[in-house]
Coordinates of N, CA and C in Angstrom, one line a residue:
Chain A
X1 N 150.6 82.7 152.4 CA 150.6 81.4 153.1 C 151.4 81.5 154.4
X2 N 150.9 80.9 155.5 CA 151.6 80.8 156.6 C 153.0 79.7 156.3
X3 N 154.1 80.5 156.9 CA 155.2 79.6 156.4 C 155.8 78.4 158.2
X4 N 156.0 77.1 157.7 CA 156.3 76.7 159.2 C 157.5 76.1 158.9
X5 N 158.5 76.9 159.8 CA 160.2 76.7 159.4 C 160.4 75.8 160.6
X6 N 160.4 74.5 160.1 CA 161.1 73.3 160.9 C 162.4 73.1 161.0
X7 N 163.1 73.2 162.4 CA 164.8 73.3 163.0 C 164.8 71.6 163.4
X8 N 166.1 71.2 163.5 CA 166.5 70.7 162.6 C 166.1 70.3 161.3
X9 N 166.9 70.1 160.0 CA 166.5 69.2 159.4 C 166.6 68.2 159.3
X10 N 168.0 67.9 160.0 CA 167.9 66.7 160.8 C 169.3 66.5 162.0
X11 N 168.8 65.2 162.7 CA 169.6 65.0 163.5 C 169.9 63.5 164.0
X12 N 171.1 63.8 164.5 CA 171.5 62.2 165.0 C 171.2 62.0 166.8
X13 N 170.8 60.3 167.0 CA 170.9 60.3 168.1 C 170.6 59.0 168.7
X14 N 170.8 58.9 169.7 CA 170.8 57.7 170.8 C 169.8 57.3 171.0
X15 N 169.6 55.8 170.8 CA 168.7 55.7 171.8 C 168.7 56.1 173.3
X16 N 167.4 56.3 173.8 CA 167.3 56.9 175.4 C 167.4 58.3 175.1
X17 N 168.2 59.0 174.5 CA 168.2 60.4 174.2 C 166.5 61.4 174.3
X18 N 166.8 62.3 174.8 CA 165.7 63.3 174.3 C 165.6 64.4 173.3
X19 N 165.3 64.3 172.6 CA 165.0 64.7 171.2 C 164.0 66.3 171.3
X20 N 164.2 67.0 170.3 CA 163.5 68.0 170.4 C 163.7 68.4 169.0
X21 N 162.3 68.6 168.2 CA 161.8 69.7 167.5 C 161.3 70.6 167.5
X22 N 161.4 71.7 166.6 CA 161.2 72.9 166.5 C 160.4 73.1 165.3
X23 N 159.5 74.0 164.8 CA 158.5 74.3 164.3 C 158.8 75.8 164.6
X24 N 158.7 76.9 163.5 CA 158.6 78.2 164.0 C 157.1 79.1 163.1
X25 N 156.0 79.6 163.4 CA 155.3 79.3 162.1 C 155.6 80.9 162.2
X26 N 155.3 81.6 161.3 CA 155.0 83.2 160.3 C 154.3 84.1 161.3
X27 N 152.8 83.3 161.8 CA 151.8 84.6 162.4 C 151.6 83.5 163.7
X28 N 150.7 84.1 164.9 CA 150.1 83.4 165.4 C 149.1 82.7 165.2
X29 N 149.5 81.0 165.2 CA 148.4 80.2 164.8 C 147.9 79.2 165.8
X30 N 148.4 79.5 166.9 CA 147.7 78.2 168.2 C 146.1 78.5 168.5
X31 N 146.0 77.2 168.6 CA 146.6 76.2 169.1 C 146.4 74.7 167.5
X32 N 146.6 76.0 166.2 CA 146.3 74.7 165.3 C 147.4 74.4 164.4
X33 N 148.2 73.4 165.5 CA 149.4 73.2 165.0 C 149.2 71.1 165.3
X34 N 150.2 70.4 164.3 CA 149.5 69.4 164.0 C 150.9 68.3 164.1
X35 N 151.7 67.7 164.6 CA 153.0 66.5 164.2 C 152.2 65.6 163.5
X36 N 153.4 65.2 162.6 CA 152.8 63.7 162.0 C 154.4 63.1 161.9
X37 N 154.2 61.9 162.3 CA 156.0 61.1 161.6 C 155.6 60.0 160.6
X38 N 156.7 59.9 160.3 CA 156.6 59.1 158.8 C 157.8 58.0 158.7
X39 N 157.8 57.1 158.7 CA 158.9 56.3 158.6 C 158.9 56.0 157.4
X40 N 160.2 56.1 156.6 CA 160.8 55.4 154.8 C 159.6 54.4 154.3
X41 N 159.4 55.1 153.1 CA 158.5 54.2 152.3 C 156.6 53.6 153.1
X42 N 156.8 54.5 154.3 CA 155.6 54.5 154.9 C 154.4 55.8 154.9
X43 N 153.3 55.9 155.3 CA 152.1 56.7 155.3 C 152.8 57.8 156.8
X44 N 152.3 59.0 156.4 CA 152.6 59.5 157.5 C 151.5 59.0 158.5
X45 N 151.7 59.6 159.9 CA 151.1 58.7 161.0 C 150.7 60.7 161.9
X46 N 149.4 60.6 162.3 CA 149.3 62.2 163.3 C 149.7 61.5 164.0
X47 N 150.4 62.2 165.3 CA 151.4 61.7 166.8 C 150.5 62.6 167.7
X48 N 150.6 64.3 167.3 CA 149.7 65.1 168.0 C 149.0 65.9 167.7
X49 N 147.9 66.7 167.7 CA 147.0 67.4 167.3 C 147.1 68.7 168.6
X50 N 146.3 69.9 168.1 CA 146.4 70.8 168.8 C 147.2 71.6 170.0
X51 N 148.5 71.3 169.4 CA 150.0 71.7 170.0 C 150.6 70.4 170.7
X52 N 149.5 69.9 171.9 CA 149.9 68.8 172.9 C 149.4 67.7 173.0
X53 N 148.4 67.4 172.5 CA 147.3 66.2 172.7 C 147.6 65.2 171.9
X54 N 148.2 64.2 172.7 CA 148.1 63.0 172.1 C 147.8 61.9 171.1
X55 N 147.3 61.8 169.9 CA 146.4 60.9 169.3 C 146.6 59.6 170.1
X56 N 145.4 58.7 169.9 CA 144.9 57.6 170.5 C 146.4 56.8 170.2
X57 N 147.3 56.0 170.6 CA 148.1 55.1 170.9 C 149.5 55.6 170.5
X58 N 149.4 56.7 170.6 CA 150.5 57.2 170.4 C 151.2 57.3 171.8
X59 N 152.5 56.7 172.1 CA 153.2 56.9 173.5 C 153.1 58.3 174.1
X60 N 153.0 58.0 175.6 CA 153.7 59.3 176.2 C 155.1 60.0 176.0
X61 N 155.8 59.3 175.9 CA 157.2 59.5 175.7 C 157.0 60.6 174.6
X62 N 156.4 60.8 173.8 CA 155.5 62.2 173.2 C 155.1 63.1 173.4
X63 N 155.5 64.4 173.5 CA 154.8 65.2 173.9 C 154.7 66.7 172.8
X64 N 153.9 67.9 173.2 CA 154.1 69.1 172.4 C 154.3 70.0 173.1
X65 N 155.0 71.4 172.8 CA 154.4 72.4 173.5 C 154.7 73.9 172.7
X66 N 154.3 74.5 173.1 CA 154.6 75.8 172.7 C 155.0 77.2 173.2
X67 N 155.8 77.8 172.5 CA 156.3 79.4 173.2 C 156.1 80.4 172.3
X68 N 155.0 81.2 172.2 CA 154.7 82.3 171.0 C 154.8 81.6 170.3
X69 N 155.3 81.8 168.7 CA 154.9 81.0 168.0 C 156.0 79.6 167.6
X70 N 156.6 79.1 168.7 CA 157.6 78.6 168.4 C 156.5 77.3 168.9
X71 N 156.7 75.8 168.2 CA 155.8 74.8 168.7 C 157.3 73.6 168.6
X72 N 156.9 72.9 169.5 CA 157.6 71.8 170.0 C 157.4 70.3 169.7
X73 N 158.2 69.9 169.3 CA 157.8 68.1 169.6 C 159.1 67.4 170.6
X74 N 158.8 67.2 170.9 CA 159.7 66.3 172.6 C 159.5 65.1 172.6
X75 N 160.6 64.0 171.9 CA 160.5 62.6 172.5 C 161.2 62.6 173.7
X76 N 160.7 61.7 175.1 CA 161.6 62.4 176.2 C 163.0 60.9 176.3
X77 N 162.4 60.2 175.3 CA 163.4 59.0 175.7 C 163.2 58.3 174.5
X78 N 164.6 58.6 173.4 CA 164.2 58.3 172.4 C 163.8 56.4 171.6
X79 N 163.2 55.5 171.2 CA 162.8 54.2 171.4 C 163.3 53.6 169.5
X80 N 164.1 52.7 169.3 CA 164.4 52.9 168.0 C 163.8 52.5 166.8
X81 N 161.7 52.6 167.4 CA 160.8 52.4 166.7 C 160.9 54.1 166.4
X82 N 161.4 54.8 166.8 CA 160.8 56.9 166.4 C 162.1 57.1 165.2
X83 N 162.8 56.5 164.9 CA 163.5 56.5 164.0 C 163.6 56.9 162.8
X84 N 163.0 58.4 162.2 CA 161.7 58.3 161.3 C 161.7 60.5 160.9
X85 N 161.1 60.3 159.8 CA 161.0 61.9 159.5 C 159.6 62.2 160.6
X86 N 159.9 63.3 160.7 CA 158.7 64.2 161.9 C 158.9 65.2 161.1
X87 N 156.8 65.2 160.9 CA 156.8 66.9 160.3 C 156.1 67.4 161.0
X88 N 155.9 69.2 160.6 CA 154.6 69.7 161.6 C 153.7 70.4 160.8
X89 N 152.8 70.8 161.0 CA 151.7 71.2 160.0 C 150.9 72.4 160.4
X90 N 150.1 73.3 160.1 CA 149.3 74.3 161.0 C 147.9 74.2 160.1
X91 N 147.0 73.7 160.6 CA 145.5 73.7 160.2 C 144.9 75.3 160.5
X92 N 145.8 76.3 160.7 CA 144.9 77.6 161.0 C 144.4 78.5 160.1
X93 N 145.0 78.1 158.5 CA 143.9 79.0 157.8 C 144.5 78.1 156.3
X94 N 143.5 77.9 155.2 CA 144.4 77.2 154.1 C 144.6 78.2 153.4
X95 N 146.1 77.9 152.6 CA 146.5 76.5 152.2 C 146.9 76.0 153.8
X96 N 147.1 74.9 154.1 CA 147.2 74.1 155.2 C 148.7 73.8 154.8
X97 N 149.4 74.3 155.6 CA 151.0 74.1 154.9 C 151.8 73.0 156.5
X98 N 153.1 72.3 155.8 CA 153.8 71.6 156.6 C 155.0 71.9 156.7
X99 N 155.9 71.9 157.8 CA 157.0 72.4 158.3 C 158.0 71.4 156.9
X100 N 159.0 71.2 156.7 CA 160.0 70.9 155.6 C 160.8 69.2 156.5
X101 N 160.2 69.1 157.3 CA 160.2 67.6 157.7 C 162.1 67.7 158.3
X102 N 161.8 67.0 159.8 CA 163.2 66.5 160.6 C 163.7 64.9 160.7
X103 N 164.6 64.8 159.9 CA 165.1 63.5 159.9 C 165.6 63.0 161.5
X104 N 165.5 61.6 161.9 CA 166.1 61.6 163.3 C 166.8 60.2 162.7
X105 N 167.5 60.2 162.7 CA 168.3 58.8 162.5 C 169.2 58.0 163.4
X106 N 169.8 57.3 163.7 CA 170.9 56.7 164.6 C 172.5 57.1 164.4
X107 N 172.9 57.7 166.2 CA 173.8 58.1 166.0 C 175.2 57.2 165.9
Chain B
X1 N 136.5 49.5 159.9 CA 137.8 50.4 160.5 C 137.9 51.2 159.0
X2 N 137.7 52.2 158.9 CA 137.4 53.1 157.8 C 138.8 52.8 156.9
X3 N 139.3 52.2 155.1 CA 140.2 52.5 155.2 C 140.1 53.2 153.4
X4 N 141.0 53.7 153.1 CA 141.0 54.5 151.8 C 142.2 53.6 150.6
X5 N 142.1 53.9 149.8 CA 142.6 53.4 148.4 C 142.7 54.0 147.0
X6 N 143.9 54.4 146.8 CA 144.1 55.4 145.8 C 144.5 54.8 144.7
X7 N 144.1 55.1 143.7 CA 144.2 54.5 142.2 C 144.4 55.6 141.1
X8 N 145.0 55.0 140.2 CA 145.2 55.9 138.9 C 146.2 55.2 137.7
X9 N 146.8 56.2 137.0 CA 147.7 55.9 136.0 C 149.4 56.3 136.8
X10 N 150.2 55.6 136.7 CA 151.6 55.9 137.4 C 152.2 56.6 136.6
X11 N 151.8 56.6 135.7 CA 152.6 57.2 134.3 C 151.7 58.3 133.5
X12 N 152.3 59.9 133.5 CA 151.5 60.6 132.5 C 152.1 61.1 131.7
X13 N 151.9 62.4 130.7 CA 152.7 62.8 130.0 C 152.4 64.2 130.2
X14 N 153.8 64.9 130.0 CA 153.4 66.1 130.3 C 152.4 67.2 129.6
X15 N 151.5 68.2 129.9 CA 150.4 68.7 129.4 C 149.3 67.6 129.9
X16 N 149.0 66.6 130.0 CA 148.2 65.9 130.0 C 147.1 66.1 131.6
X17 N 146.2 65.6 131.3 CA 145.5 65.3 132.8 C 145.3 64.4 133.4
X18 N 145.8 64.8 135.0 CA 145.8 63.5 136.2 C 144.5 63.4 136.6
X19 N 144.2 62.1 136.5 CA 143.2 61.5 137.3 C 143.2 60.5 138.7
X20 N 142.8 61.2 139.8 CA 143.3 59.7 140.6 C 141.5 59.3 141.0
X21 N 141.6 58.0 141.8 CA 141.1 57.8 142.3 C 140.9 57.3 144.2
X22 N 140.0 57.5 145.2 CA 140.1 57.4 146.5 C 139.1 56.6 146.4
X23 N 139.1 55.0 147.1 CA 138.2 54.5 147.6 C 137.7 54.3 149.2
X24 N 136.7 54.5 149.2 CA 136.1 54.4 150.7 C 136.1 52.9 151.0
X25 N 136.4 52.4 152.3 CA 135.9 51.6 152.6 C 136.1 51.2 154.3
X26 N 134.3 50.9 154.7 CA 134.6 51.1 156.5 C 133.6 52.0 157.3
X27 N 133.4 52.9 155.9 CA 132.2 53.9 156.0 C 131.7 54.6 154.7
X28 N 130.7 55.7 155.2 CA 130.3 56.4 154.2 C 131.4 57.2 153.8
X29 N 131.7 58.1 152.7 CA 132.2 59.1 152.0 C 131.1 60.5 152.3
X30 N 130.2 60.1 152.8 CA 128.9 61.1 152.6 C 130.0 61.7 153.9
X31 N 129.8 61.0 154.9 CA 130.1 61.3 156.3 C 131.3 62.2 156.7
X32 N 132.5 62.6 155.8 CA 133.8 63.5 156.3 C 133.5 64.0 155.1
X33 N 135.0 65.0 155.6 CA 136.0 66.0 154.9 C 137.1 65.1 154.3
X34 N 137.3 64.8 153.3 CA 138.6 64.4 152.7 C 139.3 65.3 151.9
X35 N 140.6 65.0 151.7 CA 141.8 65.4 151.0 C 143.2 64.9 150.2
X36 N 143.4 65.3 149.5 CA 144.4 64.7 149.2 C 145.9 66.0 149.5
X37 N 147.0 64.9 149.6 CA 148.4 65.6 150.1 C 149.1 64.7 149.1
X38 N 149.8 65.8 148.5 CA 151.1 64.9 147.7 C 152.2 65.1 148.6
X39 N 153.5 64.3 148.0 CA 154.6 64.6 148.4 C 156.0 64.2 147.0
X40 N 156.3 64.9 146.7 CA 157.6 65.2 145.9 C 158.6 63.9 146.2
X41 N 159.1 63.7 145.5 CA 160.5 62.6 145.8 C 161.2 63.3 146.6
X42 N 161.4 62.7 147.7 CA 163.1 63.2 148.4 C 162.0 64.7 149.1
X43 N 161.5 65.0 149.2 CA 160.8 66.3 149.4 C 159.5 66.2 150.5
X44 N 158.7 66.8 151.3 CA 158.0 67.4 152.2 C 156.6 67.0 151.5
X45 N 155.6 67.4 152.3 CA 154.5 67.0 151.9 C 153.6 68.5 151.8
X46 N 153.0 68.6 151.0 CA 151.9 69.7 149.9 C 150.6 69.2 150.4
X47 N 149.6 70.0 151.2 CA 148.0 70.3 151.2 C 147.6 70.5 149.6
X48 N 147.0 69.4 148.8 CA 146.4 69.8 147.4 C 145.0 70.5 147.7
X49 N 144.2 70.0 148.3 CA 143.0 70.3 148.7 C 141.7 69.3 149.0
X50 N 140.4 69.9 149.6 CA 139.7 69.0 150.1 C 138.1 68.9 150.0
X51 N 137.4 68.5 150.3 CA 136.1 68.2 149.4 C 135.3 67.7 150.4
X52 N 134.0 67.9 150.3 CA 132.9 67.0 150.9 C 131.6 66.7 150.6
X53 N 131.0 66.1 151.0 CA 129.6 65.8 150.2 C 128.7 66.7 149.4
X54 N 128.7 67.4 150.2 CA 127.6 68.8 150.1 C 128.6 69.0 148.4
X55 N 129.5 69.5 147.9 CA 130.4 69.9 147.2 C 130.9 71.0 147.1
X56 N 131.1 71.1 149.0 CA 132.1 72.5 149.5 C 133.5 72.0 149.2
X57 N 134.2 72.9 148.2 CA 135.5 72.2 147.9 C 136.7 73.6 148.4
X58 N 137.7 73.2 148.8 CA 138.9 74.0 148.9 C 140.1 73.5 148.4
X59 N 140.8 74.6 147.2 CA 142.2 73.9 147.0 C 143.2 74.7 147.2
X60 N 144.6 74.6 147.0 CA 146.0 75.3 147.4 C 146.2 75.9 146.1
X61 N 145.9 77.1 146.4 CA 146.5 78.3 145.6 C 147.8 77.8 144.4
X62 N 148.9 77.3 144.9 CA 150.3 76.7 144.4 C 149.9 76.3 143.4
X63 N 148.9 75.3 143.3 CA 148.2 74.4 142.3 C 148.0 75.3 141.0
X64 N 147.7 76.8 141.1 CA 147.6 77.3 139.8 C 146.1 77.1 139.4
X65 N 145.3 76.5 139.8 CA 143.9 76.4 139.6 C 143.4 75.4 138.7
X66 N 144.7 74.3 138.3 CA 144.7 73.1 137.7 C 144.5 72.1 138.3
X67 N 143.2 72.5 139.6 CA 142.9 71.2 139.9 C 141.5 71.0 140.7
X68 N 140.6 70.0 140.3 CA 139.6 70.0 140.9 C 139.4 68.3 141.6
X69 N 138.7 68.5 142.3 CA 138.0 67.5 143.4 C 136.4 67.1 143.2
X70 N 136.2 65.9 143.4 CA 134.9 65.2 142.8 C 134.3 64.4 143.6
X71 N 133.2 63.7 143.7 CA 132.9 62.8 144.9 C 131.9 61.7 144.4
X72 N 131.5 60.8 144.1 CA 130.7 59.9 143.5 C 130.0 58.3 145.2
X73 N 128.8 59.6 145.4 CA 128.5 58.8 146.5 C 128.1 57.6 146.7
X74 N 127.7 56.7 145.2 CA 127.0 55.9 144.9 C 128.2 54.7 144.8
X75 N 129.6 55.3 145.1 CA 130.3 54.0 144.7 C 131.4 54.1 145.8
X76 N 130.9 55.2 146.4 CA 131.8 55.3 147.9 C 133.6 56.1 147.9
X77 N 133.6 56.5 146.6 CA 134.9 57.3 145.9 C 134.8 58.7 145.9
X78 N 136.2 59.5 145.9 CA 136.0 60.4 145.4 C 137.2 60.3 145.0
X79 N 137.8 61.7 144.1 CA 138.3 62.1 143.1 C 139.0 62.9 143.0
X80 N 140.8 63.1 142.3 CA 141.3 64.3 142.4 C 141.7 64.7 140.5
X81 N 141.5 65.6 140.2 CA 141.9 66.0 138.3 C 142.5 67.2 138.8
X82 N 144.1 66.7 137.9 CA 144.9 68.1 137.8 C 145.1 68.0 136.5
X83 N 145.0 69.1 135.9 CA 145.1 69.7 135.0 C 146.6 70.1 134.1
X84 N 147.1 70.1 132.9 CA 148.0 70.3 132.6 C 149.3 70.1 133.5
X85 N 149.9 69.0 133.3 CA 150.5 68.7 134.5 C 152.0 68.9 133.7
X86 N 152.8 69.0 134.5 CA 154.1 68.9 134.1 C 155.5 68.4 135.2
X87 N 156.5 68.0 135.1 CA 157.7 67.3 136.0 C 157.7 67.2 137.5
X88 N 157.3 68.9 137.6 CA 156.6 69.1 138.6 C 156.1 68.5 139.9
X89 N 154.9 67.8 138.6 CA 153.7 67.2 139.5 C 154.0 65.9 140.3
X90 N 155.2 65.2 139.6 CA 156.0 64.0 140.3 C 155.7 63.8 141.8
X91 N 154.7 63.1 141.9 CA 155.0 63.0 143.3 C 154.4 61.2 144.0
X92 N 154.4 60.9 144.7 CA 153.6 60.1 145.7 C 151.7 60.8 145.9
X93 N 150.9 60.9 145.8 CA 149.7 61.2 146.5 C 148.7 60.0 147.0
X94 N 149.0 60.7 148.2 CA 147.6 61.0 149.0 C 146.1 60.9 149.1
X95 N 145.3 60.7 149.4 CA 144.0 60.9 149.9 C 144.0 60.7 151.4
X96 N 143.3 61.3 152.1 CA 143.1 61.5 153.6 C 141.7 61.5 154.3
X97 N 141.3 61.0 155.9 CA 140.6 62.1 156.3 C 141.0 63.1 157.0
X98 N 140.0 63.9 156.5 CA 140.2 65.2 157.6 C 139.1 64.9 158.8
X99 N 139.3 65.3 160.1 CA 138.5 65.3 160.9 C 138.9 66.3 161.9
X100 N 137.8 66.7 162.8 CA 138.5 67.6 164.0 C 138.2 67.1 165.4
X101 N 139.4 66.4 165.9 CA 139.5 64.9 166.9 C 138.8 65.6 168.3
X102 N 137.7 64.9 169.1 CA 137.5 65.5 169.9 C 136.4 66.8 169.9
X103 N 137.1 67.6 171.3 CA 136.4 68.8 171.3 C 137.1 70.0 170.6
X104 N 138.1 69.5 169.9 CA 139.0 70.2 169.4 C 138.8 70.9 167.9
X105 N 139.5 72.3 168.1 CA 138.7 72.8 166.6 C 140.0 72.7 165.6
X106 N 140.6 72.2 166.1 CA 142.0 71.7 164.7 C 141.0 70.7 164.2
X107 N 141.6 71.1 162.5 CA 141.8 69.9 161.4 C 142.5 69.0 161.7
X108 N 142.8 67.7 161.5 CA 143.4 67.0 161.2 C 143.8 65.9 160.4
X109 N 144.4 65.2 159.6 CA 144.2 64.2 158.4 C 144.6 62.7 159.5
X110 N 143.7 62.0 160.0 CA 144.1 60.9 160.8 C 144.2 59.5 160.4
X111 N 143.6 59.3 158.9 CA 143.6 58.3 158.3 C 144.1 58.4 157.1
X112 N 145.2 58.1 156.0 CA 145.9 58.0 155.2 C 145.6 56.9 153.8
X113 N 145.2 57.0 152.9 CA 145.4 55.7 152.0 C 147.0 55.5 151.5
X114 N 147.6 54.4 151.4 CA 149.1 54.2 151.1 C 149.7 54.9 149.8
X115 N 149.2 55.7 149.2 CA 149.9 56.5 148.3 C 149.8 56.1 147.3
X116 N 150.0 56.4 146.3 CA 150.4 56.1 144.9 C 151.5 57.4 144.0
X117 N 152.1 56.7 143.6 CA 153.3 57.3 142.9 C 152.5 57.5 141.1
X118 N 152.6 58.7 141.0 CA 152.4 59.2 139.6 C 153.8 59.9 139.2
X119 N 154.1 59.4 138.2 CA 155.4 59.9 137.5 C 155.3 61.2 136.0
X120 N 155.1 62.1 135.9 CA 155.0 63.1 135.2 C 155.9 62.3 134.1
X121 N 156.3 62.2 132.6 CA 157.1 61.9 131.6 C 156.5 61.4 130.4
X122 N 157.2 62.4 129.3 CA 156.9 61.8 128.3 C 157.9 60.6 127.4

């Protein structure tokens, strides 16, 4: 199974802050790497699809990216609706596995 | 606006067989890929596996092979059976679609039904 080690597991922070996760996957899998966030007692939500691309109403303040196999999530200004676990996922071969989820809470 | 609905028993015993249920509603079932994803208390979320009309099915190895997937096009559902279950199996599940957004050749699960909590115990 491709393994996807998500850094932090979690962190504290400000609003306005810029936030950054980490995702590291096992082999090379881009560009099928997948965010979803989840707020307590809620449905996870996709944020981005194929490293960087947006889903439909999802803010800019969002973004992805990637370096070898290291993949990114970037809120650039954090809003205290993102207050929420962020996971990441890799669609590149199944089982379809998900990073171990980053808590972001208020610092 | 396509949305899904998961059903079952919240309560099983262990050895016994889970049954859930996914309802369509919004569209056909004929028309995707669906899946279900559990997730553990306090814990990350698990790819169980996924299914489609035709009855091309894929599931997660982890599973042990205690689990199959079903589709009933006539009532717009489909279906997840695991097999000898045990404490384990505790979780919140899932049903999803999968779709690949775009021109894009990623999977992705973009629509969610609200979960339902099965509790493993005898």
């Amino acid at each position: 199974d491709i393994q996807m080690t998500q850094s932090p597991s979690s962190l504290s922070a400000s609003v306005g802050d810029r936030v950054t996760i980490t995702c590291r996957a096992s082999q090379n899998i881009s560009p099928f790497v997948n965010w979803y966030q989840q707020k307590p007692g809620k449905v996870p939500r996709l944020l981005i699809f194929s490293i960087s691309r947006l889903q439909s109403g999802v803010p800019s303040r969002f973004s992805g990216s990637e370096s070898g196999t290291d993949f990114s999530l970037i809120i650039s200004s954090l809003q205290p609706e993102d207050f929420a676990t962020y996971y990441c996922q890799q669609t590149y071969t199944t089982p379809w596995t998900f990073g171990q989820g980053t808590r972001v809470d208020i610092k | 606006q396509l949305q899904l609905q998961e059903s079952g028993p919240g309560l099983v015993k262990p050895s016994e067989t889970l049954t859930l249920t996914c309802s369509v509603s919004g569209d056909s079932v004929s028309n995707y890929y669906w899946s279900w994803i559990r997730q553990s208390p306090g814990k990350g979320l698990e790819w169980i596996g996924f299914i489609y009309y035709t009855g091309s099915t894929k599931y997660n190895p982890s599973l042990g092979g205690r689990v199959t997937t079903s589709l009933d096009t006539s009532k717009n559902h489909f279906f997840l059976t695991l097999n000898s279950v045990t404490a384990a199996d505790t979780a919140v599940y899932y049903c999803a679609r999968r779709i690949q957004p775009g021109s894009s050749p990623v999977f992705v699960f973009d629509i969610w039904g609200q979960g339902t909590l099965v509790t493993v115990s005898s």
